[in-house]
PDB file of C-alpha atoms in Angstrom:
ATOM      1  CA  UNK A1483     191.161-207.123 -11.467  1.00 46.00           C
ATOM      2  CA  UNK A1484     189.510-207.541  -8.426  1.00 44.00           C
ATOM      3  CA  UNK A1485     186.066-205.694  -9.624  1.00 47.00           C
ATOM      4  CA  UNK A1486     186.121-208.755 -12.474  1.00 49.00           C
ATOM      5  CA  UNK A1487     186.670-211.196  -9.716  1.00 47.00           C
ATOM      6  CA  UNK A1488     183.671-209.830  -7.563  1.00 40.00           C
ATOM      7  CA  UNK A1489     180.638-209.547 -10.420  1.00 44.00           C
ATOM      8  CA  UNK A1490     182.330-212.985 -11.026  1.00 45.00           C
ATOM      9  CA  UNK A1491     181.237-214.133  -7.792  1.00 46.00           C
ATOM     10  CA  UNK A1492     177.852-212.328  -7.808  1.00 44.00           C
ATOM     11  CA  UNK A1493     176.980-214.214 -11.182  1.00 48.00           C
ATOM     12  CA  UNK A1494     177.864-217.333  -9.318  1.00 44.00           C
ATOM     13  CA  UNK A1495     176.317-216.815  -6.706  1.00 43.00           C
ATOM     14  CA  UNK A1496     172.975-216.050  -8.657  1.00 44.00           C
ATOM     15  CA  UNK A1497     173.241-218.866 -11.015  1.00 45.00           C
ATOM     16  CA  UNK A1498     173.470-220.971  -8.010  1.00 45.00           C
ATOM     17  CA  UNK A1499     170.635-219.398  -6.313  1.00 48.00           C
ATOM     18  CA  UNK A1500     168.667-220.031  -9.592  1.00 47.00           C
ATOM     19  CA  UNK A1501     169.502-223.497 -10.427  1.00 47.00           C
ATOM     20  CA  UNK A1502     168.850-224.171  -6.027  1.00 42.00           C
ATOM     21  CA  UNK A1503     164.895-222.689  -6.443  1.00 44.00           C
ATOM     22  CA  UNK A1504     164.140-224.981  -9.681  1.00 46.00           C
ATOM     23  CA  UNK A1505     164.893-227.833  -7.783  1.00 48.00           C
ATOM     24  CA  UNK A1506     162.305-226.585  -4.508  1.00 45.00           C
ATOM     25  CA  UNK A1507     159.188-228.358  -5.248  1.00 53.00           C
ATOM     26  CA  UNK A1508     156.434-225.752  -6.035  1.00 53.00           C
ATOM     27  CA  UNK A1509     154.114-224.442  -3.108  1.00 58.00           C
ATOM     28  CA  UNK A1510     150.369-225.486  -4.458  1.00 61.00           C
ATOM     29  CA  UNK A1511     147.493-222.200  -3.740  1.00 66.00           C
ATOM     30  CA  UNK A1512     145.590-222.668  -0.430  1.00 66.00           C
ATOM     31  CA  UNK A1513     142.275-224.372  -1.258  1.00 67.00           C
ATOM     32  CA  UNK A1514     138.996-222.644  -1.802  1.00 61.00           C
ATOM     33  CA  UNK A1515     136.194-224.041   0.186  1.00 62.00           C
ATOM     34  CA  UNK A1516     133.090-223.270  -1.532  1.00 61.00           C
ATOM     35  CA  UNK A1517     129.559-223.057   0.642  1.00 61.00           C
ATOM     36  CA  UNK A1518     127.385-226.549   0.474  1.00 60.00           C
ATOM     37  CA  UNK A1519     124.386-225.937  -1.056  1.00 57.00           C
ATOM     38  CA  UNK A1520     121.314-225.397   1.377  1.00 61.00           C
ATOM     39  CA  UNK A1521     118.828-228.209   2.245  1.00 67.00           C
ATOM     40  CA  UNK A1522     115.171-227.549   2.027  1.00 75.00           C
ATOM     41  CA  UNK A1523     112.978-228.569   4.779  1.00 86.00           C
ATOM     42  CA  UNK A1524     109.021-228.169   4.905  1.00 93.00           C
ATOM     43  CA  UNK A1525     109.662-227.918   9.091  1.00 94.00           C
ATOM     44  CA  UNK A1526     108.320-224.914  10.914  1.00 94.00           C
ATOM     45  CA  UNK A1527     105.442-222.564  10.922  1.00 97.00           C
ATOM     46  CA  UNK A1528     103.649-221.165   7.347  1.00 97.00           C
ATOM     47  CA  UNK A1529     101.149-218.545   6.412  1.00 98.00           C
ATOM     48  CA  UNK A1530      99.316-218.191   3.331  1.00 98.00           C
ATOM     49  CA  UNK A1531      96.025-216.929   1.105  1.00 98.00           C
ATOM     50  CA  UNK A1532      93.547-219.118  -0.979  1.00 98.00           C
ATOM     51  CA  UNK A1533      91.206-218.832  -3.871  1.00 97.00           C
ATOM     52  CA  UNK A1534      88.980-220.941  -5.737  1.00 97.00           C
ATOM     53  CA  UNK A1535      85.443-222.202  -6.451  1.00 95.00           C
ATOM     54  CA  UNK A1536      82.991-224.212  -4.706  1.00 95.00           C
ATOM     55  CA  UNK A1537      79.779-226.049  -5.551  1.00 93.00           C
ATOM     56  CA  UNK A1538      77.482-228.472  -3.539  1.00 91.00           C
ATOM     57  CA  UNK A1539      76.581-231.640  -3.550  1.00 88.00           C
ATOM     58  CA  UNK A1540      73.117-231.934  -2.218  1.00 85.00           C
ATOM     59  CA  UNK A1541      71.188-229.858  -4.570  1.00 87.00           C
ATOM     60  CA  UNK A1542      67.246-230.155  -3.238  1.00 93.00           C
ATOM     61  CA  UNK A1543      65.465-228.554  -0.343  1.00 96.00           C
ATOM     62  CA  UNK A1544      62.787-231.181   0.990  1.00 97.00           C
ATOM     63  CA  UNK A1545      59.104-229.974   2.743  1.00 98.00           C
ATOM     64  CA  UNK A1546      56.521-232.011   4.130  1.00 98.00           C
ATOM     65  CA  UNK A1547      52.934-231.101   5.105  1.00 98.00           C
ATOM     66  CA  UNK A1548      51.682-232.650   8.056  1.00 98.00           C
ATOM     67  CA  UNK A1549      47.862-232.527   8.361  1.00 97.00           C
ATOM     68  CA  UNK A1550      46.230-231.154  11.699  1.00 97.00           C
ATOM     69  CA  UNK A1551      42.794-229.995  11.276  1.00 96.00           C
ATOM     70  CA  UNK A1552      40.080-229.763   8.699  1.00 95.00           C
ATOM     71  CA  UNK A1553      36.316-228.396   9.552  1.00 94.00           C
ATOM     72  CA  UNK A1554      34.088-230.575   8.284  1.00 93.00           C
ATOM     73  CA  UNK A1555      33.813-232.174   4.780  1.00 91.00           C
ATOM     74  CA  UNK A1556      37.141-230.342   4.128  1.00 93.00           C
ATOM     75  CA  UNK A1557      38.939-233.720   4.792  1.00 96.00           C
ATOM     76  CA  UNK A1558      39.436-233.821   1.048  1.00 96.00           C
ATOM     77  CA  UNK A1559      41.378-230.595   0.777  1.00 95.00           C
ATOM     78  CA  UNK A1560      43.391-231.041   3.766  1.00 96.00           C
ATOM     79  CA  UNK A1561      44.754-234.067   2.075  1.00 97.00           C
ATOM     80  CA  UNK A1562      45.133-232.339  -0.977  1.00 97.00           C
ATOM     81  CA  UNK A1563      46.523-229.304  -0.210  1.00 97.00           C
ATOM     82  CA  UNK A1564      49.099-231.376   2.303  1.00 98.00           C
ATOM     83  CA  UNK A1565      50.273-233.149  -0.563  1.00 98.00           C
ATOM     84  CA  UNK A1566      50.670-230.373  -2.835  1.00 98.00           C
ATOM     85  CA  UNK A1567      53.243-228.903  -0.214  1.00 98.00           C
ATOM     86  CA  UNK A1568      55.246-232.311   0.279  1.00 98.00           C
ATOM     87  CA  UNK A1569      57.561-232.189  -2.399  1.00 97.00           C
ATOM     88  CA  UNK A1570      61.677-231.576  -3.230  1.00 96.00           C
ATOM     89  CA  UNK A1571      62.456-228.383  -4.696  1.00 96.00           C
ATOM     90  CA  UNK A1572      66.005-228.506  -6.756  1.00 94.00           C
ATOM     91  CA  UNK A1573      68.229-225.653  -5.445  1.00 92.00           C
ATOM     92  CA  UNK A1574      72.238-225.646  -6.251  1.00 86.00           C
ATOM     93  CA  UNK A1575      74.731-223.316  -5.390  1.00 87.00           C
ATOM     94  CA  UNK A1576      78.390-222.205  -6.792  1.00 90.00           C
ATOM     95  CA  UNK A1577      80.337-219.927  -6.641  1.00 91.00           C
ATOM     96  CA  UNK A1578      83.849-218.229  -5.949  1.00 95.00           C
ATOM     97  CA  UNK A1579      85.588-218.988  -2.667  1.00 96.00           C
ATOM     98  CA  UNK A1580      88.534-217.289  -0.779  1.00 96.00           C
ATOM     99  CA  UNK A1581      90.702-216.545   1.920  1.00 97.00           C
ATOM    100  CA  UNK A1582      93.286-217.556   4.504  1.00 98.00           C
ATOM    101  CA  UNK A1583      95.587-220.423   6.267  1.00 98.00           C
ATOM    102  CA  UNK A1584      97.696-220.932   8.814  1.00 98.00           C
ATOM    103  CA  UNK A1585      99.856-224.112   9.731  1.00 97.00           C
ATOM    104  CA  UNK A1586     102.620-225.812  11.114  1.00 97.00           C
ATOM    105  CA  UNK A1587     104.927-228.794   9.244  1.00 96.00           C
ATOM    106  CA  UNK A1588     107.482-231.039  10.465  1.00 96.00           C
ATOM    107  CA  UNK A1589     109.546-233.545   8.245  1.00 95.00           C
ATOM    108  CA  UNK A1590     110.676-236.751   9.458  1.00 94.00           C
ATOM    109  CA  UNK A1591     112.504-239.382   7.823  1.00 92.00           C
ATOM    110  CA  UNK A1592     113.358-237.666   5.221  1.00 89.00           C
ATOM    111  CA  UNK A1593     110.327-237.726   2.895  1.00 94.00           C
ATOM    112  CA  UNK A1594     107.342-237.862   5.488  1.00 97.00           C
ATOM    113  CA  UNK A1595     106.037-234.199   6.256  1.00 97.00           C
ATOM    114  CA  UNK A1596     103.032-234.229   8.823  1.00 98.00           C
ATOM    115  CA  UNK A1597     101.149-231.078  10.223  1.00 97.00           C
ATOM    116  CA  UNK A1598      98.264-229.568  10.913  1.00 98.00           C
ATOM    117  CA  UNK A1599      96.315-226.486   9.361  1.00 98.00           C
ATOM    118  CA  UNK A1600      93.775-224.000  10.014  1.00 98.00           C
ATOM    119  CA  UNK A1601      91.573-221.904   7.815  1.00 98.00           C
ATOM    120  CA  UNK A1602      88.722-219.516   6.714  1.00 97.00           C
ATOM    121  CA  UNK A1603      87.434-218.514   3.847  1.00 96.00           C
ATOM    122  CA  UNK A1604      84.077-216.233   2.695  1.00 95.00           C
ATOM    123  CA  UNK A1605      81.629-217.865  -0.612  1.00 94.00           C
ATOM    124  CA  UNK A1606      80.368-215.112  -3.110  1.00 91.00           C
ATOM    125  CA  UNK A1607      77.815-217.335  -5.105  1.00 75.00           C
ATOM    126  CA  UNK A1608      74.535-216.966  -6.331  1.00 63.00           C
ATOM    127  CA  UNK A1609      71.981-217.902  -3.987  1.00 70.00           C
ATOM    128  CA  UNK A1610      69.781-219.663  -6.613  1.00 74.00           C
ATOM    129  CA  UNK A1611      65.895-219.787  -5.333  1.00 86.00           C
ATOM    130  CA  UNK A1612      64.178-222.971  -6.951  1.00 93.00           C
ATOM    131  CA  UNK A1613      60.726-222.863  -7.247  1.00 95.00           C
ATOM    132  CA  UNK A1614      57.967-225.739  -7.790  1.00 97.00           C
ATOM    133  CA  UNK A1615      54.111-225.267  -9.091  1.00 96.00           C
ATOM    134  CA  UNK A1616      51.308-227.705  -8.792  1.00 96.00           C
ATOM    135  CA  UNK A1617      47.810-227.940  -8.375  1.00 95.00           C
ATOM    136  CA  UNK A1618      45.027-230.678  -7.920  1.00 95.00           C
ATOM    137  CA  UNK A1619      41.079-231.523  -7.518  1.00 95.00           C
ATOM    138  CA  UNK A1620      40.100-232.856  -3.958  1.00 95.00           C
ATOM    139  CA  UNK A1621      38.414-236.010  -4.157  1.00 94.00           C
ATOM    140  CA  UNK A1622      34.821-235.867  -4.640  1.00 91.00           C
ATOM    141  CA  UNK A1623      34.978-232.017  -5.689  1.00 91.00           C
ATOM    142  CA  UNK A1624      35.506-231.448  -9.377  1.00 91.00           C
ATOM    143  CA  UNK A1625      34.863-228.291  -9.246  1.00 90.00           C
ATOM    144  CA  UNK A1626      37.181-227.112  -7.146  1.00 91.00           C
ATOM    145  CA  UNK A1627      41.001-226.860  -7.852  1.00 93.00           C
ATOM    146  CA  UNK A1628      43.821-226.455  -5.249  1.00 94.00           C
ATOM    147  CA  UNK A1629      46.737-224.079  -6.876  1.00 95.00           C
ATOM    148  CA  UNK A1630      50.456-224.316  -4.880  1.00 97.00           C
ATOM    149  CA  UNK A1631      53.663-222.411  -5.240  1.00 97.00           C
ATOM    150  CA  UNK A1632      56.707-223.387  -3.561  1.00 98.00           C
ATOM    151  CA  UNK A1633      60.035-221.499  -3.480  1.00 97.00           C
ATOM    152  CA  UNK A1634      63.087-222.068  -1.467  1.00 97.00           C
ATOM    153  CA  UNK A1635      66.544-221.244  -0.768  1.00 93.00           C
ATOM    154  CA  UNK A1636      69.937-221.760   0.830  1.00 92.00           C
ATOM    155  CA  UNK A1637      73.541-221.002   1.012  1.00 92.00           C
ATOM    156  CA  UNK A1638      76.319-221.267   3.311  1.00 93.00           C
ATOM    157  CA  UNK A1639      78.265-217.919   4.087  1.00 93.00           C
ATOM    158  CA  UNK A1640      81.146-218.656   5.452  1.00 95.00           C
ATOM    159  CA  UNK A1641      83.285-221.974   5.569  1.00 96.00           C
ATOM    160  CA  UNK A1642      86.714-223.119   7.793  1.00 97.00           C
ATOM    161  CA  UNK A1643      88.323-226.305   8.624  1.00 98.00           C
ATOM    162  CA  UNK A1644      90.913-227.629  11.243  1.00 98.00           C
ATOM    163  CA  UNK A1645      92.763-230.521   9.464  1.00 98.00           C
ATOM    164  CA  UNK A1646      95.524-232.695  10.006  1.00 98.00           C
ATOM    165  CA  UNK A1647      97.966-233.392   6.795  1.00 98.00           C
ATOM    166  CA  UNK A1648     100.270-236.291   6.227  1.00 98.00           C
ATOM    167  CA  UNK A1649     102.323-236.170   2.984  1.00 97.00           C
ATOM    168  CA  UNK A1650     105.482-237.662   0.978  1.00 97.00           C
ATOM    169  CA  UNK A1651     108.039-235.376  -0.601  1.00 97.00           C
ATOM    170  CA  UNK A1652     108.598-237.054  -4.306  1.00 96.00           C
ATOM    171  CA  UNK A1653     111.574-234.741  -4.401  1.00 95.00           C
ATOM    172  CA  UNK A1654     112.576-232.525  -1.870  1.00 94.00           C
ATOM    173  CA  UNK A1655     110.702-229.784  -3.001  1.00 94.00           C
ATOM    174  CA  UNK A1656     107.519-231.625  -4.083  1.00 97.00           C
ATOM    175  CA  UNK A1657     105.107-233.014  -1.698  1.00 98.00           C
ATOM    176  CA  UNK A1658     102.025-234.414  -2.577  1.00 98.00           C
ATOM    177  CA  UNK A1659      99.493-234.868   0.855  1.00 98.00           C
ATOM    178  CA  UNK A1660      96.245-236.157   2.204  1.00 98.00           C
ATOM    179  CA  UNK A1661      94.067-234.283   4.411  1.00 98.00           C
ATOM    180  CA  UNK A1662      91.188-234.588   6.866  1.00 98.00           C
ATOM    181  CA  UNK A1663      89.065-233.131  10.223  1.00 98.00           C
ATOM    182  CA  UNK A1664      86.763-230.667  11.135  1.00 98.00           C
ATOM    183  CA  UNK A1665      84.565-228.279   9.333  1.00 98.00           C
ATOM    184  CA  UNK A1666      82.223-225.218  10.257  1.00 98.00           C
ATOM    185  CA  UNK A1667      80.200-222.974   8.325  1.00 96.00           C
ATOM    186  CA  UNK A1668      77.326-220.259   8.597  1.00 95.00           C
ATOM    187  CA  UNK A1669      74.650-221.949   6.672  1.00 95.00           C
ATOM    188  CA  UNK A1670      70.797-220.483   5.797  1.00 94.00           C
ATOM    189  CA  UNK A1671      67.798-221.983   4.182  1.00 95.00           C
ATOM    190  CA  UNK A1672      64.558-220.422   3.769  1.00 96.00           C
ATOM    191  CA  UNK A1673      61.154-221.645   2.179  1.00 98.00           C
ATOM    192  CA  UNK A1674      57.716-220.113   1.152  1.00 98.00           C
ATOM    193  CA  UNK A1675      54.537-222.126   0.236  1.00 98.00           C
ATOM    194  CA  UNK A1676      51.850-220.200  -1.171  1.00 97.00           C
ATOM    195  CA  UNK A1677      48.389-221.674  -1.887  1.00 96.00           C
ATOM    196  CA  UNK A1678      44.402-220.837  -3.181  1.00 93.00           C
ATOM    197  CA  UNK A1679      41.265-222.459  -3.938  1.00 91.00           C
ATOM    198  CA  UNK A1680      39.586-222.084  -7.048  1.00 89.00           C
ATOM    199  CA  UNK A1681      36.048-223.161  -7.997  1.00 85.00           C
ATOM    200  CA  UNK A1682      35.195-223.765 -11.595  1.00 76.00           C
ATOM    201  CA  UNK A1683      35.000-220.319 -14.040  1.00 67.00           C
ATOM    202  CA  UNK A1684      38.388-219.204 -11.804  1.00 60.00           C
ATOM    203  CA  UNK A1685      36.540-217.196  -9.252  1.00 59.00           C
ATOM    204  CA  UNK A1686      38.415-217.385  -5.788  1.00 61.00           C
ATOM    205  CA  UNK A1687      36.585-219.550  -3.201  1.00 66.00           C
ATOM    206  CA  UNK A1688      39.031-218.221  -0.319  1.00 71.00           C
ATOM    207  CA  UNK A1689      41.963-215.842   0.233  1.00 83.00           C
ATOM    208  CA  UNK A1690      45.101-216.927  -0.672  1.00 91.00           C
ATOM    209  CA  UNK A1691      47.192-218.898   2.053  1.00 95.00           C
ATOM    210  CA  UNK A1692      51.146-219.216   2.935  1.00 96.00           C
ATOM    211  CA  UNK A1693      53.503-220.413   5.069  1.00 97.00           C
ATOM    212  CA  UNK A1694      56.947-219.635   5.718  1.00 97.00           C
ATOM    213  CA  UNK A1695      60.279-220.587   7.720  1.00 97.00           C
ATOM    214  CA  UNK A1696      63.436-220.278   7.918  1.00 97.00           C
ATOM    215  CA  UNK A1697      67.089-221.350   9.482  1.00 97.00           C
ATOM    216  CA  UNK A1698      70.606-219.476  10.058  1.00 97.00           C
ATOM    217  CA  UNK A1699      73.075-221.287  12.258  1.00 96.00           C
ATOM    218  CA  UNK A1700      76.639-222.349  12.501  1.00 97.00           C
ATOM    219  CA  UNK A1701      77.225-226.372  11.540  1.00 97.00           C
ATOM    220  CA  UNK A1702      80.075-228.078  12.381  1.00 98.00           C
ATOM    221  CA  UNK A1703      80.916-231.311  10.549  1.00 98.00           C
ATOM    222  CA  UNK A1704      83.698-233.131   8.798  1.00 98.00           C
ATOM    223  CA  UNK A1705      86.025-232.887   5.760  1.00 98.00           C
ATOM    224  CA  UNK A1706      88.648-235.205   3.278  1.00 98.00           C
ATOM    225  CA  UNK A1707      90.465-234.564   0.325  1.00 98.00           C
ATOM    226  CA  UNK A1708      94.249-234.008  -0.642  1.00 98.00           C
ATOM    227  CA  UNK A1709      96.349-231.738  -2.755  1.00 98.00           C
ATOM    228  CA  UNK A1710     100.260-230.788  -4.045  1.00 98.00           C
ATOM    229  CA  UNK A1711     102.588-228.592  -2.735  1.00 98.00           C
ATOM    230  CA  UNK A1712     105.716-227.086  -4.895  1.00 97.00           C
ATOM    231  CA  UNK A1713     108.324-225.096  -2.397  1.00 94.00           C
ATOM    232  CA  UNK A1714     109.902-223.534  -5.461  1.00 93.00           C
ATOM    233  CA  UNK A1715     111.814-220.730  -3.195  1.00 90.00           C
ATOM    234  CA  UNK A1716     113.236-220.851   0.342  1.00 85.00           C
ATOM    235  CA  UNK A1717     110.266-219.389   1.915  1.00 92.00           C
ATOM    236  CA  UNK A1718     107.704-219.787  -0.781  1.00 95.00           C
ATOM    237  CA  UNK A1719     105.207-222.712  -1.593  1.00 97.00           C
ATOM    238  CA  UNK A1720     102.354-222.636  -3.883  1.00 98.00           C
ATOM    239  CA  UNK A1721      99.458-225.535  -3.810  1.00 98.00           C
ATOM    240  CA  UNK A1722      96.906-226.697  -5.335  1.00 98.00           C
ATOM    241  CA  UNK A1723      94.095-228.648  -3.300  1.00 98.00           C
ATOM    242  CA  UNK A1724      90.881-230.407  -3.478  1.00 98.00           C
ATOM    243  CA  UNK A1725      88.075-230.812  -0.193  1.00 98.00           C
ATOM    244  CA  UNK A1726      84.909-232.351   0.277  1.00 98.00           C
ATOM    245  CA  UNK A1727      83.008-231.215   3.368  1.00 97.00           C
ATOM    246  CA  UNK A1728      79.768-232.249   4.886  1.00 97.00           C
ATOM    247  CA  UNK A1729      78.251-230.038   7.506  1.00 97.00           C
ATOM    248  CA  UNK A1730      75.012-232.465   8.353  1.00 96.00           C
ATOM    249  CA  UNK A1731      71.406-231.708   7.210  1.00 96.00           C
ATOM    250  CA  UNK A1732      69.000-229.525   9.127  1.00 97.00           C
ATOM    251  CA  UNK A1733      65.347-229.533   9.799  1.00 97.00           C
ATOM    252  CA  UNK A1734      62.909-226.519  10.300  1.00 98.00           C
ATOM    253  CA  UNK A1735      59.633-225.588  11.085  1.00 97.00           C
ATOM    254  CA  UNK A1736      57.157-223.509   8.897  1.00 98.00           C
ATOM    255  CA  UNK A1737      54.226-221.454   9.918  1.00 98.00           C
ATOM    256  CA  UNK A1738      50.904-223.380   9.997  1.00 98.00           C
ATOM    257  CA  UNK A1739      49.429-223.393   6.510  1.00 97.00           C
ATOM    258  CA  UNK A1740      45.995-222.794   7.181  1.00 96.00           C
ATOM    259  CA  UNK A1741      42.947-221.930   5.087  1.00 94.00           C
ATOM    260  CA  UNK A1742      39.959-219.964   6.471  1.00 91.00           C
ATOM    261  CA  UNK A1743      36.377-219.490   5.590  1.00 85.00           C
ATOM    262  CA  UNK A1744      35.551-215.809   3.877  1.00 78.00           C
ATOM    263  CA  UNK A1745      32.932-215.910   6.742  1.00 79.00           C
ATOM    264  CA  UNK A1746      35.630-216.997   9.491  1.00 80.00           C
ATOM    265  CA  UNK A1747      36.785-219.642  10.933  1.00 88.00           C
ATOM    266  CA  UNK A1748      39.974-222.257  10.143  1.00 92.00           C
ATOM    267  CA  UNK A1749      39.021-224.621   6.855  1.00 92.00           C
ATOM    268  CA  UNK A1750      41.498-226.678   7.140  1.00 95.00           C
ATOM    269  CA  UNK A1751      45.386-226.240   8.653  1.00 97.00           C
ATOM    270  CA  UNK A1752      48.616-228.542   8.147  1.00 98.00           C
ATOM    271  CA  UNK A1753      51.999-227.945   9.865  1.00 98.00           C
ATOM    272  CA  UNK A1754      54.964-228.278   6.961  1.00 98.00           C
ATOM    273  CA  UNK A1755      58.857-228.540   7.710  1.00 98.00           C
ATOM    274  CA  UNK A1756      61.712-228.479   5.508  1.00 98.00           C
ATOM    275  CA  UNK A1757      64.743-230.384   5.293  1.00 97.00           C
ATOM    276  CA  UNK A1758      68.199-230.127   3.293  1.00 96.00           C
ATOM    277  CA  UNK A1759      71.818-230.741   3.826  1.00 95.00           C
ATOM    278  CA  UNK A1760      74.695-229.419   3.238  1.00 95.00           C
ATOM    279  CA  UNK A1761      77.593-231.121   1.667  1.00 95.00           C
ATOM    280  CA  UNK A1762      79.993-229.989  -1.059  1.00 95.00           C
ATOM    281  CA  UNK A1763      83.276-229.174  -2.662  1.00 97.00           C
ATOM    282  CA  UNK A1764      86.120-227.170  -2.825  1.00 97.00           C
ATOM    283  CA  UNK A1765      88.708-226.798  -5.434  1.00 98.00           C
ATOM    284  CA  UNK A1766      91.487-224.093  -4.293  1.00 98.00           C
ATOM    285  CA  UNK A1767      94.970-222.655  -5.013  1.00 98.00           C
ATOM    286  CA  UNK A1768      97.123-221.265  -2.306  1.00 98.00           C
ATOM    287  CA  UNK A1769     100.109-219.184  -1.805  1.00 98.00           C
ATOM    288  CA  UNK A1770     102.101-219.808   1.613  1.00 98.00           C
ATOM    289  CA  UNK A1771     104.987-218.216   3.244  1.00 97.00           C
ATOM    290  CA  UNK A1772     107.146-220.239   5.519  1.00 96.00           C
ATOM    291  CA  UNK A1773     108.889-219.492   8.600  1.00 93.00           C
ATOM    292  CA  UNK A1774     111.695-221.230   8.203  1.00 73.00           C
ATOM    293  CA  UNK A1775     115.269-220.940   6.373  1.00 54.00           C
ATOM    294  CA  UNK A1776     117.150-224.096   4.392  1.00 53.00           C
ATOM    295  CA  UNK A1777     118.798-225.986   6.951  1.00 50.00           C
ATOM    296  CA  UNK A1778     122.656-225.275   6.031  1.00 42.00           C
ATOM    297  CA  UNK A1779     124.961-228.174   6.045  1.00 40.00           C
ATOM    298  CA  UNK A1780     127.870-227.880   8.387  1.00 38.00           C
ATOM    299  CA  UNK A1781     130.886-228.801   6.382  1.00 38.00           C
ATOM    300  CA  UNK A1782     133.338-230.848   8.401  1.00 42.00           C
ATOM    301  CA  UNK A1783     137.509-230.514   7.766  1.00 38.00           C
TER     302      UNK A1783
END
């Protein structure tokens, strides 16, 4: 009797215990507070490579004969021959261009990304020699013809810039930019002017005659263009951009161009010069690394 009376109780007791946790209210999981995703920013300090093609805008070398001396009766030739050598001689140059930037961002206001850059980068074109042909009868000498050959050169070797950049971010990851500043270069021009005088039946009535010069020097100048930027990874950017540069125009001296008697003596003598100048553009992709991490969001409870 009283082991029936005590599972009694324990059944009660259970039943009650039972019926007392259905009417708890339920406790709810603890919340799971996922990460916010990262924020890109175009702030901090980037390094990158560059490769494209170049080509110039100024595509002529210019020389002018000044006339100095002629013995005389050789007026006639002296005028000739100076104007045989004053003349533009087309020369253009293209070709593949490459190599390296640095620079530093910082975004403000959101979309506005300003910053400067630095870079360098070598040309591997073909150094294209024009070449122009003439020849002429002095006045007052029909039998006698003047024969002129002109060839001449340049290329620029080397090519950097130091540029500011101001740009807008169309999404965060997008920026589209302006740029503009300084450029150098190693540039080089070189010309040859080759000359003879002919009496009638072609037999030579002197030696042939030349002169020649030439320039190498470092130019600085200016630059402008703009480009587009994609940072399609935390760290990673790729751009395309387009330049125009001008690094001024240059003037050199030749060697006196001077004809002499077979028996001695000067016949005649003009001093040429050359000019050209060298502007161009640039069309270039890049690859950049950045320095920087997404800027987290600190989550507030």
């Amino acid at each position: 009797m009283f082991r029936r009376t005590l599972l009694a109780s324990a059944g009660a007791i259970a039943l009650a215990g039972a019926a007392l946790a259905a009417d708890l209210p339920s406790r709810a999981p603890p919340p799971v507070y996922l990460p916010p995703p990262p924020i890109f920013t175009w702030t901090g300090l980037y390094v990158g490579l560059n490769a494209g093609g170049t080509w110039t805008n100024n595509n002529s070398v210019r020389t002018t004969a000044v006339p100095e001396f002629a013995a005389p009766t050789f007026a006639p030739e002296l005028t000739l021959s100076s104007a045989l050598a004053t003349t533009s001689v087309p020369v253009s140059n293209s070709g593949f261009i490459g190599g390296g930037q640095i620079g530093y961002n910082w975004q403000f206001n959101n979309s506005w990304v300003v910053g400067i850059e630095a870079d360098i980068q070598g040309i591997a074109g073909s150094t294209s020699t024009g070449k122009v042909f003439g020849s002429g009868v002095p006045v007052g000498f029909p039998a006698e013809t003047i024969t002129s050959a002109i060839g001449a050169n340049r290329r620029i070797d080397y090519i950097g810039t130091v540029r500011g950049r101001l740009g807008f971010t169309i999404t965060p990851t997008f920026l589209v930019y302006g740029t503009g500043g300084l450029a150098y270069g190693q540039v080089k021009s070189n010309v040859a002017i080759f000359q003879q005088d002919i009496i009638a039946g072609g037999s030579i009535f002197s030696a042939p005659y030349s002169s020649f010069g030439s320039f190498s020097n470092t130019r600085v100048g200016w630059t402008a263009g703009g480009g587009a930027e994609w940072l399609f990874a935390p760290n990673w950017s790729v751009k395309v951009e387009y330049l125009y540069y001008d690094l001024g125009s240059v003037t050199y001296g030749l060697s006196p161009l001077t004809n002499t008697f077979t028996t001695g003596g000067v016949a005649w003598s003009s001093s040429p010069f050359a000019k050209t100048r060298f502007t161009g553009n640039i069309v270039r992709a890049g690859l950049d690394y950045h320095f920087t991490f997404p800027a987290p969001v600190v989550a507030k409870y």
